[in-house]
Amino acid sequence: MRVPDDQTPDSRETPEAPANSAPGDAAETPEPRPQPKSAYELPSKKNTVLRNMIWALALTMAVVVVIAIAFFGVGSDPGREPLANSELDVSESAERAQDVVSFPVAAPEPQEGWAERSARFTDGESPQWTVEYTSPSDHLVTLTEAAEVGAPMLSSALPGATVQEELSIDGTECQVLSGDTDGTTELALSCQGEDFGLLVHGATDREEIQALMEQALADVQE
């Protein structure tokens, strides 16, 4: 039996691929993998700006630290004493204060080992004259003068002051006091004259407190 030519297996038509097609076009094309960045890749504009900002911030912080160390020193020391002012002229400041007050302004010349640190005059209803010194033992000792040593002066200079002893120095009645200032015990001498009141206090021994008071009394009684 003869099979028709158009039904033989070899006679089935196979669709031809387009002339411009290439093998493998029918398969899915894989996505390209990201290439690793080279260590020698030039920095981009964004990275350069960020890097410049970081360097500028680091430089600013370094300058701030240097300035802080120069002015305040390293660390925090509650007992740190300010330096004496070499350009201070206590005598000249005392002369200007004397023009506006009725009491004799004390400005004793510092003895050996003592250094003047500051001087200020506070005007008002109860004018006050204050001089700060560095004692030979390197402590801050303050001399405050007014028409009288009253409760406001004591409470401001030496809170909670109590009388330890009464004595006379160069004919002036005085009192030895003790009190607490910022957690530190201070000793003081308070002397009341006819037209002046003197208070000397500091976190040091009695010898230094009394030495400054004797100089101040000698100066106002000249």
C-alpha positions as a LaTeX table, in Angstrom:
\begin{tabular}{lrrr}
\hline
Residue & $x$ (\AA) & $y$ (\AA) & $z$ (\AA) \\
\hline
Met1 & 0.00 & 0.00 & 0.00 \\
Arg2 & 1.47 & 3.31 & $-1.01$ \\
Val3 & 1.51 & 6.15 & 1.47 \\
Pro4 & 0.90 & 9.57 & 0.07 \\
Asp5 & 3.97 & 11.75 & $-0.15$ \\
Asp6 & 2.51 & 14.51 & 1.98 \\
Gln7 & 1.90 & 12.12 & 4.92 \\
Thr8 & 5.34 & 10.58 & 5.17 \\
Pro9 & 7.43 & 11.54 & 8.25 \\
Asp10 & 10.09 & 13.11 & 6.11 \\
Ser11 & 7.59 & 15.23 & 4.30 \\
Arg12 & 6.33 & 17.16 & 7.39 \\
Glu13 & 7.15 & 20.84 & 7.11 \\
Thr14 & 9.48 & 22.38 & 9.68 \\
Pro15 & 9.08 & 26.08 & 10.22 \\
Glu16 & 12.16 & 27.92 & 9.14 \\
Ala17 & 13.94 & 30.28 & 11.52 \\
Pro18 & 14.07 & 33.88 & 10.47 \\
Ala19 & 17.07 & 34.67 & 8.37 \\
Asn20 & 18.36 & 37.28 & 10.85 \\
Ser21 & 17.94 & 35.12 & 14.00 \\
Ala22 & 20.92 & 33.65 & 15.79 \\
Pro23 & 21.17 & 30.45 & 17.78 \\
Gly24 & 20.19 & 30.83 & 21.41 \\
Asp25 & 17.89 & 33.85 & 20.84 \\
Ala26 & 14.99 & 31.92 & 22.19 \\
Ala27 & 16.75 & 31.33 & 25.54 \\
Glu28 & 16.60 & 33.96 & 28.28 \\
Thr29 & 19.60 & 36.29 & 28.32 \\
Pro30 & 21.30 & 36.34 & 31.81 \\
Glu31 & 21.59 & 39.71 & 33.56 \\
Pro32 & 25.13 & 41.10 & 33.77 \\
Arg33 & 26.79 & 40.81 & 37.19 \\
Pro34 & 27.99 & 44.02 & 38.91 \\
Gln35 & 31.70 & 44.48 & 38.57 \\
Pro36 & 33.69 & 44.86 & 41.82 \\
Lys37 & 35.01 & 48.35 & 42.49 \\
Ser38 & 38.68 & 48.83 & 41.93 \\
Ala39 & 40.86 & 50.01 & 44.78 \\
Tyr40 & 42.37 & 52.52 & 42.38 \\
Glu41 & 39.04 & 54.00 & 41.35 \\
Leu42 & 39.11 & 57.80 & 41.36 \\
Pro43 & 36.92 & 59.40 & 44.09 \\
Ser44 & 33.63 & 60.79 & 42.95 \\
Lys45 & 32.55 & 64.38 & 43.54 \\
Lys46 & 30.16 & 63.24 & 46.31 \\
Asn47 & 32.87 & 61.31 & 48.17 \\
Thr48 & 35.31 & 64.21 & 47.86 \\
Val49 & 32.84 & 66.69 & 49.40 \\
Leu50 & 32.09 & 64.32 & 52.30 \\
Arg51 & 35.76 & 63.73 & 52.93 \\
Asn52 & 36.47 & 67.47 & 52.96 \\
Met53 & 33.64 & 68.03 & 55.46 \\
Ile54 & 35.06 & 65.36 & 57.80 \\
Trp55 & 38.54 & 66.87 & 57.63 \\
Ala56 & 37.19 & 70.36 & 58.29 \\
Leu57 & 35.22 & 69.14 & 61.32 \\
Ala58 & 38.23 & 67.29 & 62.72 \\
Leu59 & 40.44 & 70.36 & 62.26 \\
Thr60 & 37.87 & 72.60 & 64.00 \\
Met61 & 37.64 & 70.24 & 66.98 \\
Ala62 & 41.42 & 70.13 & 67.26 \\
Val63 & 41.61 & 73.92 & 67.36 \\
Val64 & 38.88 & 74.06 & 70.05 \\
Val65 & 40.75 & 71.52 & 72.19 \\
Val66 & 44.03 & 73.47 & 71.90 \\
Ile67 & 42.30 & 76.73 & 72.88 \\
Ala68 & 40.54 & 75.06 & 75.83 \\
Ile69 & 43.82 & 73.61 & 77.12 \\
Ala70 & 45.57 & 76.96 & 76.72 \\
Phe71 & 42.92 & 78.84 & 78.71 \\
Phe72 & 41.68 & 76.27 & 81.23 \\
Gly73 & 44.38 & 73.64 & 81.43 \\
Val74 & 43.94 & 69.89 & 81.20 \\
Gly75 & 41.08 & 68.46 & 83.20 \\
Ser76 & 39.00 & 70.10 & 85.90 \\
Asp77 & 40.70 & 71.06 & 89.15 \\
Pro78 & 38.41 & 72.78 & 91.69 \\
Gly79 & 41.47 & 73.89 & 93.65 \\
Arg80 & 43.12 & 75.56 & 90.70 \\
Glu81 & 44.23 & 79.09 & 91.61 \\
Pro82 & 44.15 & 81.91 & 89.01 \\
Leu83 & 47.47 & 83.54 & 88.23 \\
Ala84 & 48.45 & 86.86 & 89.69 \\
Asn85 & 47.98 & 89.84 & 87.41 \\
Ser86 & 51.42 & 91.32 & 86.78 \\
Glu87 & 49.90 & 94.52 & 85.33 \\
Leu88 & 47.66 & 95.20 & 88.35 \\
Asp89 & 48.15 & 98.52 & 90.15 \\
Val90 & 46.31 & 98.25 & 93.46 \\
Ser91 & 47.56 & 101.62 & 94.73 \\
Glu92 & 46.15 & 103.47 & 91.73 \\
Ser93 & 42.79 & 101.66 & 92.04 \\
Ala94 & 42.72 & 102.48 & 95.76 \\
Glu95 & 43.24 & 106.16 & 95.04 \\
Arg96 & 40.27 & 106.23 & 92.70 \\
Ala97 & 38.11 & 104.42 & 95.27 \\
Gln98 & 39.20 & 106.83 & 97.99 \\
Asp99 & 37.66 & 109.72 & 96.05 \\
Val100 & 34.14 & 108.31 & 96.51 \\
Val101 & 34.17 & 106.66 & 99.96 \\
Ser102 & 34.43 & 108.01 & 103.50 \\
Phe103 & 36.52 & 105.19 & 105.00 \\
Pro104 & 40.33 & 105.02 & 104.51 \\
Val105 & 40.95 & 102.51 & 101.70 \\
Ala106 & 43.50 & 99.82 & 102.61 \\
Ala107 & 46.14 & 99.07 & 99.97 \\
Pro108 & 49.11 & 97.54 & 101.81 \\
Glu109 & 52.25 & 96.78 & 99.86 \\
Pro110 & 52.56 & 92.99 & 99.51 \\
Gln111 & 55.34 & 91.54 & 101.65 \\
Glu112 & 57.79 & 88.87 & 100.54 \\
Gly113 & 55.96 & 85.81 & 99.19 \\
Trp114 & 52.67 & 87.68 & 98.67 \\
Ala115 & 51.28 & 88.67 & 95.25 \\
Glu116 & 48.37 & 90.91 & 94.32 \\
Arg117 & 45.85 & 89.21 & 92.06 \\
Ser118 & 42.90 & 91.56 & 91.62 \\
Ala119 & 41.32 & 94.70 & 93.03 \\
Arg120 & 37.78 & 95.97 & 92.62 \\
Phe121 & 35.51 & 98.61 & 94.07 \\
Thr122 & 31.76 & 98.13 & 94.37 \\
Asp123 & 29.73 & 101.33 & 94.62 \\
Gly124 & 26.22 & 101.68 & 95.99 \\
Glu125 & 24.52 & 102.16 & 99.34 \\
Ser126 & 27.23 & 100.06 & 101.04 \\
Pro127 & 30.41 & 100.53 & 98.97 \\
Gln128 & 33.08 & 97.86 & 99.34 \\
Trp129 & 36.75 & 97.63 & 98.45 \\
Thr130 & 38.14 & 94.14 & 97.75 \\
Val131 & 41.69 & 92.98 & 97.03 \\
Glu132 & 42.69 & 89.37 & 96.38 \\
Tyr133 & 46.18 & 88.05 & 97.11 \\
Thr134 & 48.17 & 84.88 & 96.63 \\
Ser135 & 49.72 & 83.98 & 99.97 \\
Pro136 & 53.23 & 82.51 & 100.46 \\
Ser137 & 51.61 & 79.07 & 100.78 \\
Asp138 & 49.95 & 79.63 & 97.37 \\
His139 & 46.41 & 80.14 & 98.73 \\
Leu140 & 43.83 & 82.74 & 97.82 \\
Val141 & 43.41 & 85.31 & 100.60 \\
Thr142 & 40.82 & 88.07 & 100.24 \\
Leu143 & 40.76 & 91.49 & 101.93 \\
Thr144 & 37.36 & 93.21 & 102.00 \\
Glu145 & 36.76 & 96.66 & 103.45 \\
Ala146 & 33.68 & 98.77 & 104.08 \\
Ala147 & 32.46 & 101.31 & 106.63 \\
Glu148 & 31.66 & 98.37 & 108.92 \\
Val149 & 31.79 & 94.59 & 108.90 \\
Gly150 & 28.09 & 93.83 & 108.91 \\
Ala151 & 25.99 & 90.76 & 108.42 \\
Pro152 & 25.67 & 91.22 & 104.62 \\
Met153 & 29.45 & 91.27 & 104.18 \\
Leu154 & 29.96 & 88.23 & 106.39 \\
Ser155 & 27.18 & 86.19 & 104.79 \\
Ser156 & 28.55 & 86.95 & 101.33 \\
Ala157 & 32.22 & 86.35 & 102.07 \\
Leu158 & 31.96 & 83.61 & 104.68 \\
Pro159 & 28.52 & 81.90 & 104.92 \\
Gly160 & 27.72 & 80.43 & 108.30 \\
Ala161 & 30.62 & 82.20 & 110.03 \\
Thr162 & 31.05 & 81.53 & 113.74 \\
Val163 & 33.23 & 83.40 & 116.23 \\
Gln164 & 36.19 & 81.38 & 117.50 \\
Glu165 & 38.11 & 84.01 & 119.43 \\
Glu166 & 38.21 & 87.73 & 120.24 \\
Leu167 & 41.44 & 89.72 & 120.29 \\
Ser168 & 42.94 & 93.17 & 119.77 \\
Ile169 & 45.38 & 94.00 & 116.96 \\
Asp170 & 47.13 & 97.39 & 117.07 \\
Gly171 & 44.39 & 98.72 & 119.34 \\
Thr172 & 41.55 & 97.57 & 117.06 \\
Glu173 & 39.00 & 95.06 & 118.30 \\
Cys174 & 38.97 & 91.92 & 116.12 \\
Gln175 & 37.39 & 88.48 & 115.97 \\
Val176 & 38.68 & 85.16 & 114.66 \\
Leu177 & 35.97 & 83.51 & 112.54 \\
Ser178 & 35.54 & 80.24 & 110.69 \\
Gly179 & 33.05 & 79.29 & 108.01 \\
Asp180 & 32.36 & 77.13 & 105.00 \\
Thr181 & 32.70 & 78.33 & 101.41 \\
Asp182 & 31.78 & 75.87 & 98.63 \\
Gly183 & 32.57 & 72.94 & 100.89 \\
Thr184 & 35.94 & 74.36 & 101.99 \\
Thr185 & 36.57 & 75.52 & 105.55 \\
Glu186 & 37.99 & 79.05 & 105.68 \\
Leu187 & 39.48 & 81.09 & 108.47 \\
Ala188 & 38.85 & 84.83 & 108.82 \\
Leu189 & 39.76 & 87.88 & 110.86 \\
Ser190 & 37.23 & 90.67 & 111.26 \\
Cys191 & 38.37 & 94.04 & 112.66 \\
Gln192 & 36.12 & 97.04 & 113.31 \\
Gly193 & 37.63 & 100.51 & 113.63 \\
Glu194 & 35.99 & 103.88 & 114.19 \\
Asp195 & 35.37 & 104.58 & 110.50 \\
Phe196 & 36.26 & 101.33 & 108.75 \\
Gly197 & 35.65 & 97.60 & 108.85 \\
Leu198 & 38.15 & 95.04 & 107.57 \\
Leu199 & 37.63 & 91.35 & 106.82 \\
Val200 & 40.46 & 89.02 & 105.74 \\
His201 & 39.60 & 85.40 & 104.90 \\
Gly202 & 40.97 & 82.39 & 103.04 \\
Ala203 & 41.51 & 78.62 & 103.16 \\
Thr204 & 44.89 & 78.96 & 104.82 \\
Asp205 & 46.40 & 79.13 & 108.31 \\
Arg206 & 45.92 & 81.86 & 110.88 \\
Glu207 & 49.46 & 83.20 & 110.53 \\
Glu208 & 48.89 & 84.28 & 106.93 \\
Ile209 & 45.43 & 85.69 & 107.68 \\
Gln210 & 46.74 & 87.73 & 110.61 \\
Ala211 & 49.82 & 88.90 & 108.72 \\
Leu212 & 47.68 & 90.48 & 105.99 \\
Met213 & 45.29 & 92.00 & 108.52 \\
Glu214 & 48.18 & 93.63 & 110.41 \\
Gln215 & 49.46 & 95.15 & 107.15 \\
Ala216 & 45.98 & 96.45 & 106.27 \\
Leu217 & 45.47 & 97.97 & 109.74 \\
Ala218 & 48.86 & 99.68 & 109.60 \\
Asp219 & 47.95 & 101.14 & 106.18 \\
Val220 & 44.57 & 102.61 & 107.18 \\
Gln221 & 45.88 & 103.98 & 110.49 \\
Glu222 & 48.81 & 105.92 & 109.00 \\
\hline
\end{tabular}
